Coordinates of C-alpha atoms and ligand atoms in Angstrom, one line a residue:
X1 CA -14.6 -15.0 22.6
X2 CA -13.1 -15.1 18.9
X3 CA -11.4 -18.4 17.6
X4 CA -9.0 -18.4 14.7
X5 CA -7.3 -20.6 12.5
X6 CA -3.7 -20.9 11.6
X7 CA -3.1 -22.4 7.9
X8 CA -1.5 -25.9 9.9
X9 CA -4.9 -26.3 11.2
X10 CA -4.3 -25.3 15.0
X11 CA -7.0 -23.3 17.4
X12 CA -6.0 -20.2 18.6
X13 CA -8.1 -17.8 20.9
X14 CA -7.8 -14.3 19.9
X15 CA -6.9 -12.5 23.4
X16 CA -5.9 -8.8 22.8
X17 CA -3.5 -8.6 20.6
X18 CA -2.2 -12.0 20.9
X19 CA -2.6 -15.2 19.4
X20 CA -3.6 -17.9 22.5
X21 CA -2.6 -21.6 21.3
X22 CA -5.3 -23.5 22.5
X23 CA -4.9 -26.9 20.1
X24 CA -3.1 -29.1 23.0
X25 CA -4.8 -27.7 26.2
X26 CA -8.1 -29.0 24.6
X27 CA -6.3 -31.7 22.9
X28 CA -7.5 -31.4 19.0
X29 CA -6.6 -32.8 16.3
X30 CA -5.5 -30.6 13.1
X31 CA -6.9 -32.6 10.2
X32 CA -10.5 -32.6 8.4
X33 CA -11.8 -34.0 11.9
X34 CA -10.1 -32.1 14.1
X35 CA -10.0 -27.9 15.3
X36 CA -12.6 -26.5 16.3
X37 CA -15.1 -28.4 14.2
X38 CA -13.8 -31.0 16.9
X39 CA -14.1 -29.3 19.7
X40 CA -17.6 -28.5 18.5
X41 CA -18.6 -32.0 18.1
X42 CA -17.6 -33.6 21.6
X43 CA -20.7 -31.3 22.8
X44 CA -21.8 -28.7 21.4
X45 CA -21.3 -25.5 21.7
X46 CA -22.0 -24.9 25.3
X47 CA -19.6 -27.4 26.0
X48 CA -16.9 -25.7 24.0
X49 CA -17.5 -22.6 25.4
X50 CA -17.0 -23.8 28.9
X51 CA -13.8 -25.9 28.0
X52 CA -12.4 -22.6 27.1
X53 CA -13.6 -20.9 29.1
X54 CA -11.5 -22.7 31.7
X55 CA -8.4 -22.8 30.2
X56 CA -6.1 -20.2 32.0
X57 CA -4.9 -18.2 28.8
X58 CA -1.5 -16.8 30.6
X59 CA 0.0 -20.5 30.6
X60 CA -0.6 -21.2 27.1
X61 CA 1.9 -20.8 24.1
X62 CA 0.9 -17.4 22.0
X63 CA 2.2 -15.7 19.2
X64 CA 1.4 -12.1 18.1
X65 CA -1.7 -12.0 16.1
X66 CA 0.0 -9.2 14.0
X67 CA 2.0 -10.6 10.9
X68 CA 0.8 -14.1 12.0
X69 CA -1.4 -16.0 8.6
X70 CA -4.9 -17.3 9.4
X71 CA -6.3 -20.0 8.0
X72 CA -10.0 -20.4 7.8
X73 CA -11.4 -20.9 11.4
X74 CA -13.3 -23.8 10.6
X75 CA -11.0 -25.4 7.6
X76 CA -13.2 -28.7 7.0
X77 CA -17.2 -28.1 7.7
X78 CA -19.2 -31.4 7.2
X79 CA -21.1 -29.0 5.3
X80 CA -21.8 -25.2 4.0
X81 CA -25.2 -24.2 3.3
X82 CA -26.3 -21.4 1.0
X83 CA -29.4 -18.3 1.4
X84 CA -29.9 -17.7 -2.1
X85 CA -31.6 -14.4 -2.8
X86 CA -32.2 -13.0 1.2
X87 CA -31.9 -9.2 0.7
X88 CA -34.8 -7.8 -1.5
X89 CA -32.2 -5.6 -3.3
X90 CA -29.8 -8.0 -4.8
X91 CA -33.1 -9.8 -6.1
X92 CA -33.7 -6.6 -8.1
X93 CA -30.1 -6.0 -9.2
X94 CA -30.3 -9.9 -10.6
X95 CA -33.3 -9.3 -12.1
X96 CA -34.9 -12.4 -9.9
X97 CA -38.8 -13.0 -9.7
X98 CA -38.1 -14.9 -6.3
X99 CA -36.2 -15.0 -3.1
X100 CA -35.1 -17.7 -0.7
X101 CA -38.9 -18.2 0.1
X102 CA -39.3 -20.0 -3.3
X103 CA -35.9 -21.6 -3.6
X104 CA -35.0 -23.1 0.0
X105 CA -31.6 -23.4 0.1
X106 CA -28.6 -24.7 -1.8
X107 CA -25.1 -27.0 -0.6
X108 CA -22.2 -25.8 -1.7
X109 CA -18.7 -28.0 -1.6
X110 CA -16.5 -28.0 1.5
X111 CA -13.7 -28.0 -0.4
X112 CA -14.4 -24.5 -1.2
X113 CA -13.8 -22.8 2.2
X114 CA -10.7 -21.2 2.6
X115 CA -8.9 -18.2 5.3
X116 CA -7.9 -15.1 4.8
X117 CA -4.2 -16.4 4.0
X118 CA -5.4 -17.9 0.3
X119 CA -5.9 -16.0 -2.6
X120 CA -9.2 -16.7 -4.4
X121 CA -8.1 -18.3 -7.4
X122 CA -10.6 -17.3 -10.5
X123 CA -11.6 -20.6 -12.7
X124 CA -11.9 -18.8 -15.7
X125 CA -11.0 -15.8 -17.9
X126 CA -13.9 -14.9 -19.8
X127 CA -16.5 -15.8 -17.5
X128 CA -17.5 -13.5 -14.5
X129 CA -16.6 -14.1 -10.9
X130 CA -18.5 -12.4 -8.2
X131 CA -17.8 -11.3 -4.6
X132 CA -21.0 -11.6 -2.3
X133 CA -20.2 -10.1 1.4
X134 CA -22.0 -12.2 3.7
X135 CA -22.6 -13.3 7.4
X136 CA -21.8 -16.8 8.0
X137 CA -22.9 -18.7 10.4
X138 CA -21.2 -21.6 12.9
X139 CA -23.9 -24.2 14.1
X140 CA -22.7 -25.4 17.7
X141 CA -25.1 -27.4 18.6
X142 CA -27.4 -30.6 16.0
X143 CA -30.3 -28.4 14.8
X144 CA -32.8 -30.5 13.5
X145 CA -36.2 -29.1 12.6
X146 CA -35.6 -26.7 15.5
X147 CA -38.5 -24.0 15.6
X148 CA -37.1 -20.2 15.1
X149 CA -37.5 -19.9 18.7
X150 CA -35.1 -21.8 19.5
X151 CA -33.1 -22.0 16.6
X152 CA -30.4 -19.0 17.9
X153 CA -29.5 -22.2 20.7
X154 CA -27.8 -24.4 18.2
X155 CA -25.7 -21.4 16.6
X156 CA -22.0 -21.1 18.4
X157 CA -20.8 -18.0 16.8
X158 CA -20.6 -15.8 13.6
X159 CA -17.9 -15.3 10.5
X160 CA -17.3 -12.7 7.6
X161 CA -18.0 -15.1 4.5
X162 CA -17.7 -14.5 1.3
X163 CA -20.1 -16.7 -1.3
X164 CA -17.8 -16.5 -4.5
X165 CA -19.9 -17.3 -7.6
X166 CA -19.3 -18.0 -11.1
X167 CA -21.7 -16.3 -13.2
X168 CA -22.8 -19.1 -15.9
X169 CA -25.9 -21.0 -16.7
X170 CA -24.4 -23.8 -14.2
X171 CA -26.6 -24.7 -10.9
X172 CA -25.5 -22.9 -8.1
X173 CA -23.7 -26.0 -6.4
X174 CA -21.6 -26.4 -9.7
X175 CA -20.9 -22.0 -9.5
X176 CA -20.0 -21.6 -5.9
X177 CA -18.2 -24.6 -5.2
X178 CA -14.8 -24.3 -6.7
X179 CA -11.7 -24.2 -3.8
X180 CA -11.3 -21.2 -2.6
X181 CA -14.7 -20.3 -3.1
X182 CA -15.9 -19.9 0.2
X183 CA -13.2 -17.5 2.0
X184 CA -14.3 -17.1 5.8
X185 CA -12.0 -15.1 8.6
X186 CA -10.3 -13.9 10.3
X187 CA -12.4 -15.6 13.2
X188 CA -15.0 -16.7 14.8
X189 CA -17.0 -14.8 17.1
X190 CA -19.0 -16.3 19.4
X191 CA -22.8 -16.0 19.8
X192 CA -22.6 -14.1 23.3
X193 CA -20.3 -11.5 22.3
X194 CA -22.4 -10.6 18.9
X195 CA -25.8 -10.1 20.8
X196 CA -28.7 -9.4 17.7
X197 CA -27.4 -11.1 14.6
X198 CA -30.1 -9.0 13.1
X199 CA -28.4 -5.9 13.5
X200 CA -25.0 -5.9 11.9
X201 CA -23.8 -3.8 9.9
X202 CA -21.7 -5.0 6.7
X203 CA -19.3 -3.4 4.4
X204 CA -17.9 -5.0 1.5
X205 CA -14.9 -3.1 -0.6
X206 CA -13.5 -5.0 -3.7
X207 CA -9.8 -2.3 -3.9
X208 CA -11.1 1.1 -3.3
X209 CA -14.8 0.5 -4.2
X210 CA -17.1 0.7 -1.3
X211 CA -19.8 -2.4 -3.5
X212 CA -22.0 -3.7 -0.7
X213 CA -23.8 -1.9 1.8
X214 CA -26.4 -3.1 4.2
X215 CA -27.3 -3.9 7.8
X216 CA -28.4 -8.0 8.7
X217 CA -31.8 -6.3 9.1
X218 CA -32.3 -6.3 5.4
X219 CA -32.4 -10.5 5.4
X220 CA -35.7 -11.6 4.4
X221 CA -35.2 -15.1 6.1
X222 CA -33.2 -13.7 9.2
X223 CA -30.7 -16.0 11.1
X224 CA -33.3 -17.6 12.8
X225 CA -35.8 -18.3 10.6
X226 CA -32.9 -19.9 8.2
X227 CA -31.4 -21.9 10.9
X228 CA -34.9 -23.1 10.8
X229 CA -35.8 -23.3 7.9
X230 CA -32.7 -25.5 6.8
X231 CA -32.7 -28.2 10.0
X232 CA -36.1 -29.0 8.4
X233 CA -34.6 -30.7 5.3
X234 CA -31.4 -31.8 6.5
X235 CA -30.2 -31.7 10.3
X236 CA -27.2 -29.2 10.5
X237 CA -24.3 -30.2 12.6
X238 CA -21.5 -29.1 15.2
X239 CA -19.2 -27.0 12.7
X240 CA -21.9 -26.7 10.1
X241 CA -21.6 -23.2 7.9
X242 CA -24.1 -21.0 6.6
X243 CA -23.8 -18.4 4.0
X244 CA -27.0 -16.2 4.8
X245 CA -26.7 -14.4 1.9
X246 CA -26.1 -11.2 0.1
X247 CA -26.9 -7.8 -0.1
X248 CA -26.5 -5.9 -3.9
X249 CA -23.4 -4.3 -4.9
X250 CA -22.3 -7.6 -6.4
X251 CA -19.4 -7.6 -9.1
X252 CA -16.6 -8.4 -11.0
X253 CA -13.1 -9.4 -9.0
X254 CA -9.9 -9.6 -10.8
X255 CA -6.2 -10.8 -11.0
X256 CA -4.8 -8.5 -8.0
X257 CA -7.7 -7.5 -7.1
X258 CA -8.0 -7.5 -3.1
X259 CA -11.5 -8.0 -1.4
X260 CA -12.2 -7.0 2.1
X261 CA -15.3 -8.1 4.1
X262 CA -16.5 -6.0 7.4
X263 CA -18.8 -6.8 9.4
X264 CA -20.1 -5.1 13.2
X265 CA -18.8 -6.9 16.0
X266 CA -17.1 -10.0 13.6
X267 CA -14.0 -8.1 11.9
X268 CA -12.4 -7.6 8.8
X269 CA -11.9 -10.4 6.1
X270 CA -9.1 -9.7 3.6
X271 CA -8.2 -11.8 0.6
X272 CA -6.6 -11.2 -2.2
X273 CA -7.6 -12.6 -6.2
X274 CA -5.3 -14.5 -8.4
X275 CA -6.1 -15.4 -12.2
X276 CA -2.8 -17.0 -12.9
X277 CA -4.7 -20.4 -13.1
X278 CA -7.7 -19.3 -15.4
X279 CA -8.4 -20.8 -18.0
X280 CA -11.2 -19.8 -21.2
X281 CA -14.8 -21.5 -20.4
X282 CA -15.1 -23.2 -23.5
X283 CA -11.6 -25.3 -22.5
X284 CA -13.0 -26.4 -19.0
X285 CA -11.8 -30.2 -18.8
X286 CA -13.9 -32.4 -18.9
X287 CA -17.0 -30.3 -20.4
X288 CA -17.0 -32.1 -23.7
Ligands
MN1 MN1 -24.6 -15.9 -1.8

């Protein structure tokens, strides 16, 4: 099944080529609390999948998914975690002594997640901003310190993410946590129909530029060794994210530029780059 977003906040099943409005059969709100983070939290995520899995589709107002905008399929996450440095070769191409093993993992803001219908806006002008092409990951279920064998239970379904990152001295909360900064779309698919989150393929294009490579085999701390991994410092919750982090081919995005994240089995995640709000790093309010 694949869940999306519109930008008003509303749950919609993906069914062919149709948009399936699900919001007022399941009776969710559409504010921070409410979508599917709500439907997530009244039982998890075998719960959710059964309440949908009920619903009879045919009777249920839709919309062609063609031309329609999506928001980001979970808008408000309690929280979004990060994998720094999980693919040996973008711990080269940053020049970094050590991976996720030595650095655990890092929060960044809610705030910053955004759909495929928002631009990513670029803070500054003389400081670079970097796309990282990534699986995210929806938590269904309260994972805490779950054992890797079981960790795959508590996750409800997968996303195209991207982990946007200013490149400054700043700690990686401060870097990757500006709005916009966590783009995630067009939906959410769930954990049955992806099968081996270790096997995707992912493809990352910033314009015509093929950057990022790889396959989710590459992950040093694989999906269920981060799931984990992070419920043994802080529990992770019903509509929880996780950026699992990136393969190399990171780089540059600019004003216009357009970014577009594939991944096997999940989609395609398009969003485009605005720098009409940047402004130079040594003005940043508030900095002095
Ligand atoms: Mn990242």
């Amino acid at each position: 099944m694949r869940l999306a977003s519109t930008p008003d906040g509303r749950v919609h099943v993906v069914h062919d080529d149709l948009l399936v409005d699900v919001t007022g059969a399941l009776g969710l709100g559409v504010g921070p609390q409410g979508g599917l983070r709500e439907l997530l939290s009244r039982g998890g995520g075998h719960a959710a999948h059964e309440a949908l899995a009920a619903l009879d589709l045919d009777s249920l107002p839709a919309r062609s998914l063609a031309g329609t905008a999506l928001g980001a399929p979970v808008p408000h996450p309690g929280k979004v975690v990060g994998a720094p440095v999980n693919y040996l070769d973008h711990k080269v191409e940053m020049g970094e002594q050590r991976t996720i093993a030595e650095y655990g993992v890092f929060l960044k803001a809610p705030s910053s997640v955004s759909g495929p219908d928002r631009p990513v806006r670029l803070p500054y002008r003389d400081v670079p901003v970097h796309q990282e092409g990534e699986l995210g990951v929806v938590v269904g279920t309260t994972a805490w310190q779950v054992p890797a064998e079981r960790a795959l239970e508590h996750v409800f379904g997968y996303v195209p993410l991207l982990d946007v990152t200013v490149r400054s001295t700043e700690d990686r909360s401060t870097r990757k946590s500006f709005p916009t900064f966590t783009p995630t779309g067009p939906w959410v698919t769930t954990a049955d129909e992806v099968g081996d989150p270790g096997a995707l393929g992912l493809r990352c294009w910033v314009g015509d530029e093929l950057r990022q490579e790889t396959s989710t085999s590459e992950l040093v701390y694989g999906v269920a060794q981060l799931v984990a991994y992070a419920s043994h410092v802080m529990p992770l919750e019903p509509g929880d994210l996780i950026a699992t982090g990136t393969p190399a081919g990171v780089g540059p995005l600019h004003d216009g530029d357009r970014v577009v994240l594939e991944i096997d089995r999940l989609g395609r995640l398009e969003v485009t780059v605005s720098g009409a709000e940047a402004v130079a790093y040594a003005d940043r309010p508030g900095s002095r």
